[in-house]
Amino acid sequence: MARKQSTTGPTMHDVAREAGVSQATVSLVLNDVSGSRFSDATKDRVKKAVETLGYRTNAHAKVLREGVAGMIGFIGDAVATSPFAGKIIEGAQERAWESGLLLITINTGGDKELERASLETMLSYKVAGVVYASMYHQRVDVPAVLREVPTVVLNSEDKAGYFPSVAPDEVAGGFEATAHLLDAGHRRVAMINIETLESQLPGAVGRFDGYKRALESVGLTLDPSLVRFGTGGESDGFKYALELMQLPKPPTAIFCANDRTAWGAYQAMAEIGKRIPQDVSIIGFDNQETLAPHLRPGLTTLDLPFEQMGRRAVDLILDGIKPQGQLELMTCSLIERNSVEIIKESQ
């Protein structure tokens, strides 16, 4: 005769009966309560009973009991649809899952009304915290309602300086990119930026600052004639690379402040019959996987630590960080391919 189960699905009591243990034991095992000690055999019986019966924990009951759900909210402007920043979600999701939490992801597309409604829904579910993310590094106005819950700003910075933020170290990345060219023997190193310095875009300002510092580290003074300010697109990379190569004394290397700009620079070199890296070396920034490895030659570039940043944001929520406007910068790693030539004599 079949055991009687609840018409709404198996309960914790059903699991306890199936495993031959008490309901309290089932609860302690499933919630991995600190300090509870059970034999591996007991844990295995409980887990087998859960699988056999198809038992699911009652998330609503958990909220009533503990005040928070086993979920972390993740809301971004266009992170989920970005060709490369989606790794942020992977990192955050993996870290949440390691702690037995689910990640609820909302992609707003920059729609502030959708953002408002999504945040209200997340908060109504009593999420344990919220990751507030952007597709690219910028300073953002974080909704005040997030002061009600532990929140970390990701791949951006809180303009008000209230919430903790996790972002790439743009200055160190710009330094690393330029230093790699300098270490290869280049001394006329140009830069095509992704925005003006007046824009105050952290990526543009930071990468330029790193470029300047690297030049100064080997006793070089920044030459304004070797710097161009684009908008981060392929067309600007093409236009400004052509301009630079038409100088009376053109650069032997170009630091492009993102990979799309570098792609345009590649096309410019093909247009005028210059070889990469034999005639001019090019380095990018972003390590955009749909682009950088597929250029010919493969583009040497700086990798944005998306996955690590996603993990770190969830870590901070789990650690209960206090909102004091902390900014944590994460290292951008050099990815070497074949677009940089070592030259024997400084030029």
Short mmCIF file of C-alpha atoms in Angstrom, two decimals:
data_model
loop_
_atom_site.label_atom_id
_atom_site.label_comp_id
_atom_site.label_asym_id
_atom_site.label_seq_id
_atom_site.Cartn_x
_atom_site.Cartn_y
_atom_site.Cartn_z
CA MET A 1 0.00 0.00 0.00
CA ALA A 2 1.41 3.35 -1.04
CA ARG A 3 2.36 5.88 1.60
CA LYS A 4 0.02 8.82 1.86
CA GLN A 5 1.54 12.18 0.89
CA SER A 6 0.27 15.73 0.96
CA THR A 7 -1.85 16.66 -2.08
CA THR A 8 0.35 19.77 -2.43
CA GLY A 9 3.49 17.69 -2.80
CA PRO A 10 5.81 15.83 -0.42
CA THR A 11 6.47 17.52 2.92
CA MET A 12 9.44 17.47 5.26
CA HIS A 13 7.45 15.01 7.38
CA ASP A 14 7.22 12.68 4.34
CA VAL A 15 11.00 12.91 3.87
CA ALA A 16 11.59 12.14 7.54
CA ARG A 17 9.33 9.05 7.35
CA GLU A 18 11.00 7.86 4.13
CA ALA A 19 14.49 8.27 5.61
CA GLY A 20 13.56 6.84 9.02
CA VAL A 21 14.69 9.93 10.92
CA SER A 22 13.04 12.79 12.75
CA GLN A 23 11.71 15.89 11.00
CA ALA A 24 14.23 17.96 12.97
CA THR A 25 17.04 15.86 11.54
CA VAL A 26 15.78 16.45 8.00
CA SER A 27 15.64 20.19 8.63
CA LEU A 28 19.15 20.33 10.08
CA VAL A 29 20.63 18.25 7.25
CA LEU A 30 18.93 20.17 4.42
CA ASN A 31 19.83 23.55 5.90
CA ASP A 32 23.39 22.45 6.70
CA VAL A 33 23.08 24.01 10.16
CA SER A 34 26.41 24.87 11.76
CA GLY A 35 27.20 22.64 14.73
CA SER A 36 24.84 19.82 13.75
CA ARG A 37 26.61 16.46 13.50
CA PHE A 38 25.18 13.53 11.61
CA SER A 39 26.83 10.47 10.14
CA ASP A 40 27.35 10.30 6.40
CA ALA A 41 24.88 7.39 6.34
CA THR A 42 22.16 9.58 7.90
CA LYS A 43 22.84 12.43 5.48
CA ASP A 44 22.75 10.01 2.54
CA ARG A 45 19.38 8.58 3.67
CA VAL A 46 17.89 12.08 3.90
CA LYS A 47 19.24 13.09 0.49
CA LYS A 48 18.03 9.86 -1.10
CA ALA A 49 14.56 10.40 0.39
CA VAL A 50 14.50 13.94 -1.01
CA GLU A 51 15.36 12.64 -4.48
CA THR A 52 12.91 9.74 -4.29
CA LEU A 53 9.99 11.91 -3.22
CA GLY A 54 10.88 14.97 -5.28
CA TYR A 55 10.79 17.17 -2.19
CA ARG A 56 11.41 20.92 -2.53
CA THR A 57 12.07 23.30 0.35
CA ASN A 58 9.36 25.85 1.07
CA ALA A 59 10.97 29.19 0.19
CA HIS A 60 7.97 31.12 1.53
CA ALA A 61 8.27 29.38 4.89
CA LYS A 62 11.99 30.20 4.95
CA VAL A 63 11.19 33.90 4.47
CA LEU A 64 8.66 33.79 7.33
CA ARG A 65 11.09 31.96 9.58
CA GLU A 66 14.36 33.77 8.83
CA GLY A 67 13.26 37.10 7.35
CA VAL A 68 15.20 36.57 4.09
CA ALA A 69 14.83 34.26 1.11
CA GLY A 70 17.57 32.03 -0.25
CA MET A 71 18.03 34.42 -3.15
CA ILE A 72 20.23 37.31 -4.24
CA GLY A 73 18.93 39.84 -6.74
CA PHE A 74 21.06 40.86 -9.72
CA ILE A 75 19.89 43.83 -11.75
CA GLY A 76 21.74 45.38 -14.68
CA ASP A 77 21.20 47.74 -17.58
CA ALA A 78 22.36 45.49 -20.42
CA VAL A 79 24.76 43.07 -18.77
CA ALA A 80 22.83 39.92 -19.69
CA THR A 81 22.76 40.83 -23.38
CA SER A 82 26.34 42.10 -23.65
CA PRO A 83 28.60 39.91 -25.84
CA PHE A 84 31.23 39.68 -23.14
CA ALA A 85 30.05 41.19 -19.84
CA GLY A 86 27.67 38.26 -19.31
CA LYS A 87 30.57 36.61 -17.49
CA ILE A 88 29.72 38.90 -14.57
CA ILE A 89 26.47 36.99 -14.16
CA GLU A 90 28.24 33.64 -14.43
CA GLY A 91 30.64 34.59 -11.63
CA ALA A 92 27.89 35.96 -9.39
CA GLN A 93 25.61 32.98 -10.04
CA GLU A 94 28.35 30.45 -9.35
CA ARG A 95 29.33 32.13 -6.06
CA ALA A 96 25.70 32.37 -4.92
CA TRP A 97 25.10 28.71 -5.77
CA GLU A 98 28.14 27.66 -3.75
CA SER A 99 26.38 29.13 -0.71
CA GLY A 100 23.06 27.49 -1.51
CA LEU A 101 21.49 30.67 -2.90
CA LEU A 102 19.77 31.40 -6.19
CA LEU A 103 20.54 34.47 -8.29
CA ILE A 104 17.51 36.29 -9.70
CA THR A 105 18.65 38.24 -12.76
CA ILE A 106 16.84 41.18 -14.35
CA ASN A 107 18.10 42.95 -17.48
CA THR A 108 16.42 46.37 -17.69
CA GLY A 109 17.91 47.64 -20.95
CA GLY A 110 18.27 51.01 -19.24
CA ASP A 111 14.50 51.36 -18.71
CA LYS A 112 14.19 53.16 -15.35
CA GLU A 113 10.52 52.23 -14.90
CA LEU A 114 11.32 48.56 -15.42
CA GLU A 115 14.22 48.94 -13.00
CA ARG A 116 11.95 50.48 -10.36
CA ALA A 117 9.33 47.74 -10.71
CA SER A 118 11.97 45.00 -10.69
CA LEU A 119 13.59 46.30 -7.54
CA GLU A 120 10.22 46.50 -5.78
CA THR A 121 9.55 42.88 -6.72
CA MET A 122 12.98 41.75 -5.53
CA LEU A 123 12.56 43.51 -2.21
CA SER A 124 9.09 42.02 -1.77
CA TYR A 125 10.68 38.58 -2.05
CA LYS A 126 13.02 39.50 0.83
CA VAL A 127 16.21 38.84 -1.14
CA ALA A 128 19.37 38.52 0.94
CA GLY A 129 21.01 41.31 -1.07
CA VAL A 130 21.18 42.98 -4.47
CA VAL A 131 24.00 43.32 -7.00
CA TYR A 132 23.46 46.52 -9.01
CA ALA A 133 25.50 46.14 -12.22
CA SER A 134 26.37 48.07 -15.38
CA MET A 135 27.53 46.88 -18.78
CA TYR A 136 30.56 49.20 -18.67
CA HIS A 137 32.48 51.05 -15.95
CA GLN A 138 30.73 54.31 -15.14
CA ARG A 139 29.51 56.37 -12.18
CA VAL A 140 25.85 55.66 -11.53
CA ASP A 141 22.94 56.98 -9.51
CA VAL A 142 21.87 54.03 -7.38
CA PRO A 143 18.15 53.93 -6.45
CA ALA A 144 17.65 55.00 -2.83
CA VAL A 145 15.32 52.04 -2.20
CA LEU A 146 18.37 49.76 -2.22
CA ARG A 147 19.41 51.24 1.12
CA GLU A 148 16.86 48.82 2.58
CA VAL A 149 18.93 45.77 1.68
CA PRO A 150 22.66 44.87 1.46
CA THR A 151 23.74 46.14 -1.97
CA VAL A 152 26.98 46.11 -3.98
CA VAL A 153 27.49 48.21 -7.13
CA LEU A 154 29.25 46.14 -9.79
CA ASN A 155 31.42 47.20 -12.76
CA SER A 156 30.56 50.77 -11.77
CA GLU A 157 30.85 53.22 -8.91
CA ASP A 158 28.12 54.72 -6.75
CA LYS A 159 28.08 58.41 -7.61
CA ALA A 160 26.84 59.29 -4.12
CA GLY A 161 29.66 57.35 -2.44
CA TYR A 162 27.29 55.38 -0.20
CA PHE A 163 27.29 51.80 -1.48
CA PRO A 164 30.37 49.57 -1.79
CA SER A 165 31.50 49.11 -5.39
CA VAL A 166 33.58 46.58 -7.32
CA ALA A 167 35.20 47.71 -10.59
CA PRO A 168 38.22 47.02 -12.82
CA ASP A 169 41.49 48.81 -12.05
CA GLU A 170 41.59 50.99 -15.15
CA VAL A 171 44.78 52.88 -14.23
CA ALA A 172 46.78 49.71 -13.57
CA GLY A 173 45.39 48.21 -16.79
CA GLY A 174 46.42 51.22 -18.87
CA PHE A 175 49.86 51.11 -17.28
CA GLU A 176 50.22 47.38 -17.99
CA ALA A 177 49.21 47.75 -21.64
CA THR A 178 51.62 50.62 -22.28
CA ALA A 179 54.45 49.05 -20.28
CA HIS A 180 54.14 45.89 -22.39
CA LEU A 181 54.84 47.97 -25.50
CA LEU A 182 57.67 49.84 -23.82
CA ASP A 183 59.22 46.58 -22.62
CA ALA A 184 59.17 45.41 -26.23
CA GLY A 185 61.45 48.34 -27.11
CA HIS A 186 58.90 50.83 -28.46
CA ARG A 187 59.36 54.49 -27.61
CA ARG A 188 56.89 56.18 -29.94
CA VAL A 189 53.75 54.72 -28.41
CA ALA A 190 50.44 56.29 -29.44
CA MET A 191 47.05 55.97 -27.75
CA ILE A 192 43.52 56.01 -29.17
CA ASN A 193 41.15 56.51 -26.24
CA ILE A 194 37.47 55.55 -25.95
CA GLU A 195 36.23 58.95 -24.75
CA THR A 196 37.45 62.41 -23.85
CA LEU A 197 38.92 63.09 -20.43
CA GLU A 198 36.18 65.68 -19.90
CA SER A 199 33.61 62.87 -20.05
CA GLN A 200 34.99 61.63 -16.70
CA LEU A 201 34.31 58.09 -17.89
CA PRO A 202 36.45 55.96 -15.52
CA GLY A 203 37.68 53.71 -18.32
CA ALA A 204 38.84 56.62 -20.49
CA VAL A 205 40.37 58.65 -17.67
CA GLY A 206 41.96 55.69 -15.91
CA ARG A 207 43.45 54.04 -19.00
CA PHE A 208 44.89 57.39 -20.13
CA ASP A 209 46.38 57.98 -16.68
CA GLY A 210 47.99 54.53 -16.80
CA TYR A 211 49.37 55.26 -20.29
CA LYS A 212 50.91 58.53 -19.08
CA ARG A 213 52.39 56.96 -15.95
CA ALA A 214 53.99 54.13 -17.94
CA LEU A 215 55.67 56.62 -20.28
CA GLU A 216 56.96 58.60 -17.31
CA SER A 217 58.27 55.42 -15.68
CA VAL A 218 60.86 55.10 -18.48
CA GLY A 219 61.66 58.81 -18.64
CA LEU A 220 59.37 59.72 -21.55
CA THR A 221 57.14 62.79 -21.69
CA LEU A 222 53.66 62.41 -23.10
CA ASP A 223 53.51 63.69 -26.69
CA PRO A 224 50.01 65.14 -27.38
CA SER A 225 50.46 64.54 -31.11
CA LEU A 226 50.39 60.79 -30.40
CA VAL A 227 47.04 60.85 -28.56
CA ARG A 228 43.56 60.69 -30.09
CA PHE A 229 40.17 60.68 -28.37
CA GLY A 230 37.53 58.55 -30.07
CA THR A 231 34.25 57.07 -28.89
CA GLY A 232 35.25 53.42 -28.59
CA GLY A 233 34.00 52.30 -32.00
CA GLU A 234 35.62 50.60 -34.96
CA SER A 235 35.26 53.67 -37.19
CA ASP A 236 37.23 55.88 -34.80
CA GLY A 237 39.95 53.25 -34.57
CA PHE A 238 40.22 53.26 -38.35
CA LYS A 239 40.16 57.07 -38.67
CA TYR A 240 42.66 57.87 -35.93
CA ALA A 241 45.06 55.05 -36.76
CA LEU A 242 45.29 56.46 -40.28
CA GLU A 243 45.95 59.94 -38.87
CA LEU A 244 48.69 58.66 -36.59
CA MET A 245 50.44 56.76 -39.37
CA GLN A 246 50.48 59.90 -41.52
CA LEU A 247 52.55 61.83 -38.98
CA PRO A 248 56.08 62.84 -40.13
CA LYS A 249 57.36 60.41 -37.51
CA PRO A 250 54.59 57.84 -36.98
CA PRO A 251 54.33 55.63 -33.91
CA THR A 252 55.76 52.12 -33.87
CA ALA A 253 53.02 50.98 -31.50
CA ILE A 254 49.42 51.96 -30.70
CA PHE A 255 47.57 51.36 -27.44
CA CYS A 256 43.86 51.17 -28.31
CA ALA A 257 41.74 51.64 -25.20
CA ASN A 258 39.29 48.93 -26.26
CA ASP A 259 39.25 46.01 -28.67
CA ARG A 260 36.73 47.53 -31.07
CA THR A 261 39.05 50.50 -31.56
CA ALA A 262 41.90 48.06 -32.16
CA TRP A 263 39.80 46.30 -34.78
CA GLY A 264 39.43 49.59 -36.64
CA ALA A 265 43.19 50.15 -36.36
CA TYR A 266 43.78 46.72 -37.91
CA GLN A 267 41.65 47.73 -40.89
CA ALA A 268 43.56 50.99 -41.23
CA MET A 269 46.86 49.13 -41.40
CA ALA A 270 45.48 46.85 -44.10
CA GLU A 271 44.30 49.93 -46.01
CA ILE A 272 47.80 51.45 -46.16
CA GLY A 273 49.72 48.20 -46.49
CA LYS A 274 51.26 48.13 -43.02
CA ARG A 275 51.88 44.78 -41.35
CA ILE A 276 50.96 43.96 -37.77
CA PRO A 277 53.18 43.58 -35.81
CA GLN A 278 56.19 43.91 -38.10
CA ASP A 279 55.49 47.56 -39.06
CA VAL A 280 53.35 48.61 -36.12
CA SER A 281 52.38 46.86 -32.89
CA ILE A 282 48.84 47.14 -31.53
CA ILE A 283 47.46 46.34 -28.10
CA GLY A 284 43.80 46.49 -27.04
CA PHE A 285 41.73 46.43 -23.87
CA ASP A 286 38.72 44.26 -22.87
CA ASN A 287 39.68 40.84 -24.30
CA GLN A 288 36.34 40.69 -26.10
CA GLU A 289 36.13 36.97 -26.86
CA THR A 290 34.02 37.42 -29.99
CA LEU A 291 36.72 39.66 -31.45
CA ALA A 292 40.24 39.69 -29.97
CA PRO A 293 41.24 36.03 -30.59
CA HIS A 294 39.81 36.09 -34.11
CA LEU A 295 41.75 39.03 -35.51
CA ARG A 296 44.75 38.17 -37.66
CA PRO A 297 47.14 38.26 -35.95
CA GLY A 298 45.43 37.59 -32.62
CA LEU A 299 45.16 40.77 -30.55
CA THR A 300 47.23 41.19 -27.40
CA THR A 301 44.91 42.86 -24.92
CA LEU A 302 43.94 43.36 -21.27
CA ASP A 303 41.28 41.07 -19.85
CA LEU A 304 38.47 42.66 -17.84
CA PRO A 305 37.97 40.43 -14.75
CA PHE A 306 34.20 40.03 -15.18
CA GLU A 307 33.82 36.61 -13.60
CA GLN A 308 36.00 37.50 -10.62
CA MET A 309 34.12 40.77 -10.11
CA GLY A 310 30.78 38.95 -10.13
CA ARG A 311 32.02 36.50 -7.52
CA ARG A 312 33.44 39.27 -5.39
CA ALA A 313 30.20 41.27 -5.37
CA VAL A 314 28.30 38.26 -3.99
CA ASP A 315 31.12 37.61 -1.52
CA LEU A 316 30.72 41.10 -0.10
CA ILE A 317 26.96 40.60 0.35
CA LEU A 318 27.51 37.27 2.08
CA ASP A 319 30.18 38.84 4.30
CA GLY A 320 27.72 41.52 5.41
CA ILE A 321 29.81 44.49 4.25
CA LYS A 322 28.64 47.84 5.59
CA PRO A 323 27.72 50.64 3.14
CA GLN A 324 30.63 53.07 3.50
CA GLY A 325 31.30 53.86 -0.15
CA GLN A 326 34.24 51.46 -0.45
CA LEU A 327 35.65 51.02 -3.96
CA GLU A 328 37.42 47.71 -4.60
CA LEU A 329 39.47 47.61 -7.81
CA MET A 330 40.30 44.31 -9.48
CA THR A 331 43.29 43.53 -11.67
CA CYS A 332 43.02 43.37 -15.47
CA SER A 333 45.33 40.60 -16.75
CA LEU A 334 47.49 40.85 -19.86
CA ILE A 335 46.48 38.35 -22.57
CA GLU A 336 49.40 37.92 -24.96
CA ARG A 337 48.73 36.95 -28.56
CA ASN A 338 50.67 38.02 -31.66
CA SER A 339 50.08 41.73 -32.28
CA VAL A 340 53.17 43.08 -30.47
CA GLU A 341 56.66 42.94 -32.00
CA ILE A 342 59.86 43.20 -29.99
CA ILE A 343 62.14 45.74 -31.66
CA LYS A 344 65.89 45.71 -31.23
CA GLU A 345 66.46 49.45 -31.18
CA SER A 346 64.39 52.16 -29.54
CA GLN A 347 62.77 54.35 -32.15
#
